[in-house]
Amino acid sequence: MNGAQSLVATLLASGVDTCFANPGTSEMHFVAALDQSAGMRCVLGLQENVVTGMADGYWRIAGKPACTLLHCGPGLANGLANLHNARRARSGIVNIVGDQATWHRPHDPPLTADTEALARTVSGWVRTSTTSAEVGRDAAAAVQAARTAPGQVATLILPSDASWDEGGVVAGALPVPSAPAVDGFAVENAARVLRSAKPTLILLAGGGARGESQALAWRIAQATGARLMADYMSSHVERGRGRLQLERTPYNTDLAMEALGRFEHILLIGARPPVAFFAYPGKPSTQSPAQAQLHVVTRPEQDAVAALRALAEALGAPEVALPDPGPRPQPASGAPAPDKVAQTIAALMPEHAIVSDESISFGRGFYKNSHAAPAHDWLHLVGGAIGAGLPVATGAAIGAGGQRRVISLQADGSAMYSLQALWTQAREKLPCTTILLNNRKYAILQGEYRGVGATPGPTALRMLDLGDPDLGWLQLAAGMGVEAARASTMEECAELLERSFRHPGPFLIELMV
Amino acid sequence: MNGAQSLVATLLASGVDTCFANPGTSEMHFVAALDQSAGMRCVLGLQENVVTGMADGYWRIAGKPACTLLHCGPGLANGLANLHNARRARSGIVNIVGDQATWHRPHDPPLTADTEALARTVSGWVRTSTTSAEVGRDAAAAVQAARTAPGQVATLILPSDASWDEGGVVAGALPVPSAPAVDGFAVENAARVLRSAKPTLILLAGGGARGESQALAWRIAQATGARLMADYMSSHVERGRGRLQLERTPYNTDLAMEALGRFEHILLIGARPPVAFFAYPGKPSTQSPAQAQLHVVTRPEQDAVAALRALAEALGAPEVALPDPGPRPQPASGAPAPDKVAQTIAALMPEHAIVSDESISFGRGFYKNSHAAPAHDWLHLVGGAIGAGLPVATGAAIGAGGQRRVISLQADGSAMYSLQALWTQAREKLPCTTILLNNRKYAILQGEYRGVGATPGPTALRMLDLGDPDLGWLQLAAGMGVEAARASTMEECAELLERSFRHPGPFLIELMV
């Protein structure tokens, strides 16, 4: 058994059964080993940032890591931006990077790069297997690291000789450490804050924004008058009927400061202290008021449900039903607008859909119009590196076993960074509906430019606008094998949405906004 | 004057007048400064690897650096693969990366990454300007570093407050160090080797493969019986009528060892000792025979022309004309094949064309069929990170001021990594002809897989093949605003080539091979 074969067998033994790949020459023995094993689903991406984004989306929905397969330092470099996003989303990924043979690397062949340095910028765990005998052991440790709460990128670098040499040893799955215990003092302190009846915000993220946490947080809020919000940096929120109507803290610094300004206490449940996405001249970095006290109730790696349950019990908060969001909206009509898009999706989305939201400037008001939709999962870009939306949607569809409709709310500018994901959606026949919000510009940047206090002149406009020539999204989608159609009104959008939901494979709606 | 304004003024003062950009929020003050200045041509790329690849192509043809504009660590990450290629090609680039404000970075906002660590993997020079007063001075140093022979990536990291704060100071151009003097001992040693009449190879790269070096090397070869070859890693070779008929060392390890096996001495003119691109089990890393002696005549940063002239004089080598390549070939006919594509391009290419070659497996025999073409420049991918071909072609067209036809020999698999370059070609109305060699697979990997000693099964085949669905290149090009047509025979290819050469803007020929 060679190292590559021991790697595949170890990954399968550790429960990793999906591989997102863009292999090269140095990975051919791994590809051969995949060919010889049953049980590993291999999904090709035509550019590495698609591969890594798919692994992120897969984790968020499947709740377990997939592995990647990337080609040397430059292949890893191509996938780094979505690994950055995965790091910020705290997604678990077993990131496998082939590399030069150990005895060839000192000769500095052309594709050689500092693979470990690149990996460290996004990974919680990095190791290079230097012999075939180590590969199985290292792979088991990588899976363990990726699964350790709350999840992280674990990069295993595989020199080609460690892959092709005989002497591979399959390793059994390593135990995943249990989450650090809830801190009784932190819970007691939170209870004291809540009993004080001072204006208090409970800021939820990670596990604090999903599952049982929602009902528990609602109980606490009802009993104490505290407000609930999801952190803007929440990567995954469960929404719709039967779930909590949870708003996120605003992206815009002024709006966030306004939203947080009245609180004297902020209880952090898996959330970080609220920080502005970008700095602006004369504006502060932190969004909470200077006098507010921030209390860490749970760190991201702790069990938010257990902490909220302990807190609800400490407060004697009675069981209470989540509020009814009211009737499901009807599809909107007329000219496209952000509110209407959200309303129409809420009106038509199938049960247990997944939304991958990279709508950027256009989509900031989507949440409040979709509380009364059927239960669904909403995935956000929290690392800020655009180009995640389509790959995350693709990986989420695979993570759901193709059984759930995935809806991408996708801005045009950011779609261009990783449009190759559409091809994988077509090849894998995934139930992905993309609403391509075509405004023919980097709208967010035009807003930011005005924030500088100037009106863009011709040079600036050419750097902030996507026209001249217009991108032909119907042609781009068709070129990747994805059926597509254009909508210029909400009625047309609704009709295409319904058509796409009946369609077994991917579909792209170019919505002119 | 703010820091951004001092940056633009300093770049212009140092002779940098072209900016390849994909800006984000933290770069808005730089964009505003560009808007307020005359003289800087700004070219938008829709993904950062397009931006950095364009800067590489620009350097190779313009012979001076352009600057880039990238958005924070993740934006730099997206552009790293083509910066890796630029590093291997020894291209000079002033790589400007916006970043978090100095006082905001400690709060670790979402887009924060280790920008300096990422930059160091590809740069010969890295600096972060921490105040607006430093920006001009640092920019001048960056241009100096980028221009220092043989050329390198110089990364200037620009926190947003250094950009927007007042106090910017314009710096004058810094002197570019002259190339280290030719080593008289090395020249004398080379002359002694050549006089020995032992089988000797003169291996040329960098400046050694271009310009006056060619005639001097030919004189030396004629006088001594030495063989001439271009290093496989030569990024830029001048070819065609009036130039030397120079073959590259082969990519394939076995063929390279065969080609080099008979030499007892190898004289390196700007070239590195020949090393295999990848390791293979049981094959050596170095391609030259164990008993061969390698002699460094000039390092890449030295003046190859001066060294070759000194060597020719030391040998008393008489002036001699370069050999005539014979008549220009006729366009080929029938089914497409590598030899015929080269022959047809040689038959039809306009004078002083530029070829950007990312033909990978298909194009390895192109050289020998185009010696009798008009004079042209041939640009190679020497860093091995695929996805360079179209961006380099785009930047080369801009570096030539739109006055020279650029022909991309482009494999389909590698085109998919940076197909967004087509949009920039359309926007800038560049005279770029792309021959998209559509074989619907990663042909190089299918060859490498067979090298593992196995026949690919269904899992492997799905990872090495680009069909299911087929990529629709006519649609992809049209979606980016580039006119395109398909050729299935060499006659059709010739007709489309001629049509494209009359066409003022970009054109893509999908050649079914």
PDB file of C-alpha atoms in Angstrom, chain B residues 281-412:
ATOM      1  CA  PRO B 281       9.787   7.688  -9.063  1.00  0.00           C
ATOM      2  CA  GLY B 282      13.233   6.455 -10.026  1.00  0.00           C
ATOM      3  CA  LYS B 283      14.132   9.509 -12.132  1.00  0.00           C
ATOM      4  CA  PRO B 284      16.694  12.120 -11.173  1.00  0.00           C
ATOM      5  CA  SER B 285      15.932  15.758 -10.324  1.00  0.00           C
ATOM      6  CA  THR B 286      18.637  17.208 -12.528  1.00  0.00           C
ATOM      7  CA  GLN B 287      18.383  16.786 -16.270  1.00  0.00           C
ATOM      8  CA  SER B 288      22.032  17.212 -17.154  1.00  0.00           C
ATOM      9  CA  PRO B 289      24.267  14.123 -17.018  1.00  0.00           C
ATOM     10  CA  ALA B 290      26.020  13.523 -13.696  1.00  0.00           C
ATOM     11  CA  GLN B 291      29.480  13.946 -15.230  1.00  0.00           C
ATOM     12  CA  ALA B 292      28.657  17.232 -17.012  1.00  0.00           C
ATOM     13  CA  GLN B 293      30.245  20.366 -15.602  1.00  0.00           C
ATOM     14  CA  LEU B 294      27.994  23.393 -15.252  1.00  0.00           C
ATOM     15  CA  HIS B 295      29.514  26.857 -15.506  1.00  0.00           C
ATOM     16  CA  VAL B 296      27.724  30.062 -14.562  1.00  0.00           C
ATOM     17  CA  VAL B 297      28.827  32.621 -17.153  1.00  0.00           C
ATOM     18  CA  THR B 298      26.167  35.172 -16.224  1.00  0.00           C
ATOM     19  CA  ARG B 299      23.643  35.149 -13.463  1.00  0.00           C
ATOM     20  CA  PRO B 300      20.151  36.357 -14.433  1.00  0.00           C
ATOM     21  CA  GLU B 301      20.814  39.867 -13.115  1.00  0.00           C
ATOM     22  CA  GLN B 302      23.995  40.297 -15.166  1.00  0.00           C
ATOM     23  CA  ASP B 303      24.280  41.623 -18.725  1.00  0.00           C
ATOM     24  CA  ALA B 304      24.216  38.602 -21.031  1.00  0.00           C
ATOM     25  CA  VAL B 305      25.017  40.671 -24.118  1.00  0.00           C
ATOM     26  CA  ALA B 306      28.191  42.063 -22.581  1.00  0.00           C
ATOM     27  CA  ALA B 307      29.299  38.610 -21.462  1.00  0.00           C
ATOM     28  CA  LEU B 308      28.641  37.029 -24.859  1.00  0.00           C
ATOM     29  CA  ARG B 309      30.452  39.865 -26.601  1.00  0.00           C
ATOM     30  CA  ALA B 310      33.459  39.420 -24.312  1.00  0.00           C
ATOM     31  CA  LEU B 311      33.361  35.701 -24.938  1.00  0.00           C
ATOM     32  CA  ALA B 312      33.139  36.078 -28.724  1.00  0.00           C
ATOM     33  CA  GLU B 313      36.075  38.461 -28.617  1.00  0.00           C
ATOM     34  CA  ALA B 314      38.120  36.195 -26.355  1.00  0.00           C
ATOM     35  CA  LEU B 315      37.551  33.390 -28.844  1.00  0.00           C
ATOM     36  CA  GLY B 316      38.192  35.590 -31.847  1.00  0.00           C
ATOM     37  CA  ALA B 317      34.904  34.329 -33.262  1.00  0.00           C
ATOM     38  CA  PRO B 318      34.309  35.943 -36.665  1.00  0.00           C
ATOM     39  CA  GLU B 319      31.084  37.781 -37.516  1.00  0.00           C
ATOM     40  CA  VAL B 320      28.664  35.426 -39.221  1.00  0.00           C
ATOM     41  CA  ALA B 321      25.096  35.795 -40.459  1.00  0.00           C
ATOM     42  CA  LEU B 322      22.265  33.996 -38.732  1.00  0.00           C
ATOM     43  CA  PRO B 323      21.069  31.015 -40.788  1.00  0.00           C
ATOM     44  CA  ASP B 324      18.180  31.568 -43.147  1.00  0.00           C
ATOM     45  CA  PRO B 325      15.089  29.689 -41.949  1.00  0.00           C
ATOM     46  CA  GLY B 326      13.951  29.001 -45.509  1.00  0.00           C
ATOM     47  CA  PRO B 327      10.690  30.009 -47.100  1.00  0.00           C
ATOM     48  CA  ARG B 328       7.690  30.999 -45.054  1.00  0.00           C
ATOM     49  CA  PRO B 329       5.329  28.021 -44.760  1.00  0.00           C
ATOM     50  CA  GLN B 330       1.892  27.837 -46.351  1.00  0.00           C
ATOM     51  CA  PRO B 331      -1.208  27.431 -44.196  1.00  0.00           C
ATOM     52  CA  ALA B 332      -1.905  23.783 -43.407  1.00  0.00           C
ATOM     53  CA  SER B 333      -5.065  21.939 -44.327  1.00  0.00           C
ATOM     54  CA  GLY B 334      -7.170  19.073 -43.052  1.00  0.00           C
ATOM     55  CA  ALA B 335      -7.724  17.944 -39.484  1.00  0.00           C
ATOM     56  CA  PRO B 336      -6.112  20.077 -36.763  1.00  0.00           C
ATOM     57  CA  ALA B 337      -2.797  18.819 -35.367  1.00  0.00           C
ATOM     58  CA  PRO B 338      -0.093  20.592 -33.353  1.00  0.00           C
ATOM     59  CA  ASP B 339       2.396  20.863 -36.237  1.00  0.00           C
ATOM     60  CA  LYS B 340      -0.273  22.232 -38.524  1.00  0.00           C
ATOM     61  CA  VAL B 341      -1.398  24.884 -36.045  1.00  0.00           C
ATOM     62  CA  ALA B 342       2.169  26.156 -35.737  1.00  0.00           C
ATOM     63  CA  GLN B 343       2.624  26.049 -39.492  1.00  0.00           C
ATOM     64  CA  THR B 344      -0.579  27.989 -40.121  1.00  0.00           C
ATOM     65  CA  ILE B 345       0.221  30.639 -37.554  1.00  0.00           C
ATOM     66  CA  ALA B 346       3.705  30.984 -39.055  1.00  0.00           C
ATOM     67  CA  ALA B 347       2.132  31.363 -42.476  1.00  0.00           C
ATOM     68  CA  LEU B 348      -0.310  34.062 -41.466  1.00  0.00           C
ATOM     69  CA  MET B 349       0.920  36.001 -38.445  1.00  0.00           C
ATOM     70  CA  PRO B 350       1.516  39.698 -38.989  1.00  0.00           C
ATOM     71  CA  GLU B 351       4.964  41.232 -38.539  1.00  0.00           C
ATOM     72  CA  HIS B 352       6.018  41.743 -34.882  1.00  0.00           C
ATOM     73  CA  ALA B 353       3.245  39.675 -33.408  1.00  0.00           C
ATOM     74  CA  ILE B 354       3.420  38.472 -29.808  1.00  0.00           C
ATOM     75  CA  VAL B 355       2.571  34.882 -28.955  1.00  0.00           C
ATOM     76  CA  SER B 356       1.327  34.046 -25.445  1.00  0.00           C
ATOM     77  CA  ASP B 357       1.793  30.313 -25.176  1.00  0.00           C
ATOM     78  CA  GLU B 358      -0.246  28.330 -22.665  1.00  0.00           C
ATOM     79  CA  SER B 359      -0.892  25.502 -25.049  1.00  0.00           C
ATOM     80  CA  ILE B 360       0.432  22.980 -22.493  1.00  0.00           C
ATOM     81  CA  SER B 361       0.494  19.440 -23.871  1.00  0.00           C
ATOM     82  CA  PHE B 362      -0.843  20.333 -27.314  1.00  0.00           C
ATOM     83  CA  GLY B 363       1.770  22.962 -28.128  1.00  0.00           C
ATOM     84  CA  ARG B 364       5.075  21.334 -27.313  1.00  0.00           C
ATOM     85  CA  GLY B 365       6.072  21.003 -30.966  1.00  0.00           C
ATOM     86  CA  PHE B 366       5.072  24.518 -32.006  1.00  0.00           C
ATOM     87  CA  TYR B 367       8.531  26.052 -32.086  1.00  0.00           C
ATOM     88  CA  LYS B 368      10.144  24.120 -34.861  1.00  0.00           C
ATOM     89  CA  ASN B 369       7.354  24.932 -37.299  1.00  0.00           C
ATOM     90  CA  SER B 370       7.543  28.661 -36.924  1.00  0.00           C
ATOM     91  CA  HIS B 371      11.189  29.563 -37.511  1.00  0.00           C
ATOM     92  CA  ALA B 372      10.335  31.051 -40.886  1.00  0.00           C
ATOM     93  CA  ALA B 373       7.523  33.237 -39.598  1.00  0.00           C
ATOM     94  CA  PRO B 374       7.998  37.001 -39.487  1.00  0.00           C
ATOM     95  CA  ALA B 375       9.868  38.318 -36.453  1.00  0.00           C
ATOM     96  CA  HIS B 376       7.798  37.805 -33.316  1.00  0.00           C
ATOM     97  CA  ASP B 377       8.043  37.531 -29.527  1.00  0.00           C
ATOM     98  CA  TRP B 378       7.099  34.294 -27.825  1.00  0.00           C
ATOM     99  CA  LEU B 379       6.017  34.424 -24.168  1.00  0.00           C
ATOM    100  CA  HIS B 380       6.080  31.261 -22.091  1.00  0.00           C
ATOM    101  CA  LEU B 381       4.546  30.186 -18.811  1.00  0.00           C
ATOM    102  CA  VAL B 382       7.633  29.390 -16.771  1.00  0.00           C
ATOM    103  CA  GLY B 383       6.209  29.320 -13.253  1.00  0.00           C
ATOM    104  CA  GLY B 384       3.925  26.416 -14.045  1.00  0.00           C
ATOM    105  CA  ALA B 385       0.813  27.901 -12.411  1.00  0.00           C
ATOM    106  CA  ILE B 386      -1.730  27.587 -15.193  1.00  0.00           C
ATOM    107  CA  GLY B 387      -4.095  30.468 -15.802  1.00  0.00           C
ATOM    108  CA  ALA B 388      -1.396  32.885 -16.996  1.00  0.00           C
ATOM    109  CA  GLY B 389      -1.891  32.716 -20.761  1.00  0.00           C
ATOM    110  CA  LEU B 390      -4.879  35.006 -21.302  1.00  0.00           C
ATOM    111  CA  PRO B 391      -3.906  37.605 -18.665  1.00  0.00           C
ATOM    112  CA  VAL B 392      -0.314  37.754 -19.955  1.00  0.00           C
ATOM    113  CA  ALA B 393      -1.614  38.193 -23.515  1.00  0.00           C
ATOM    114  CA  THR B 394      -3.888  41.012 -22.353  1.00  0.00           C
ATOM    115  CA  GLY B 395      -1.115  42.819 -20.505  1.00  0.00           C
ATOM    116  CA  ALA B 396       1.298  42.302 -23.412  1.00  0.00           C
ATOM    117  CA  ALA B 397      -1.188  43.945 -25.784  1.00  0.00           C
ATOM    118  CA  ILE B 398      -1.369  46.943 -23.458  1.00  0.00           C
ATOM    119  CA  GLY B 399       2.423  46.960 -23.075  1.00  0.00           C
ATOM    120  CA  ALA B 400       2.672  47.177 -26.874  1.00  0.00           C
ATOM    121  CA  GLY B 401       0.328  50.155 -26.898  1.00  0.00           C
ATOM    122  CA  GLY B 402      -2.265  48.199 -28.853  1.00  0.00           C
ATOM    123  CA  GLN B 403       0.045  48.353 -31.882  1.00  0.00           C
ATOM    124  CA  ARG B 404       0.953  44.659 -32.143  1.00  0.00           C
ATOM    125  CA  ARG B 405      -1.245  41.608 -32.669  1.00  0.00           C
ATOM    126  CA  VAL B 406      -1.148  39.197 -29.725  1.00  0.00           C
ATOM    127  CA  ILE B 407      -1.905  35.543 -30.415  1.00  0.00           C
ATOM    128  CA  SER B 408      -2.832  33.325 -27.481  1.00  0.00           C
ATOM    129  CA  LEU B 409      -2.186  29.630 -27.930  1.00  0.00           C
ATOM    130  CA  GLN B 410      -4.460  28.569 -25.169  1.00  0.00           C
ATOM    131  CA  ALA B 411      -5.392  25.135 -23.824  1.00  0.00           C
ATOM    132  CA  ASP B 412      -8.999  24.835 -22.646  1.00  0.00           C
TER     133      ASP B 412
END
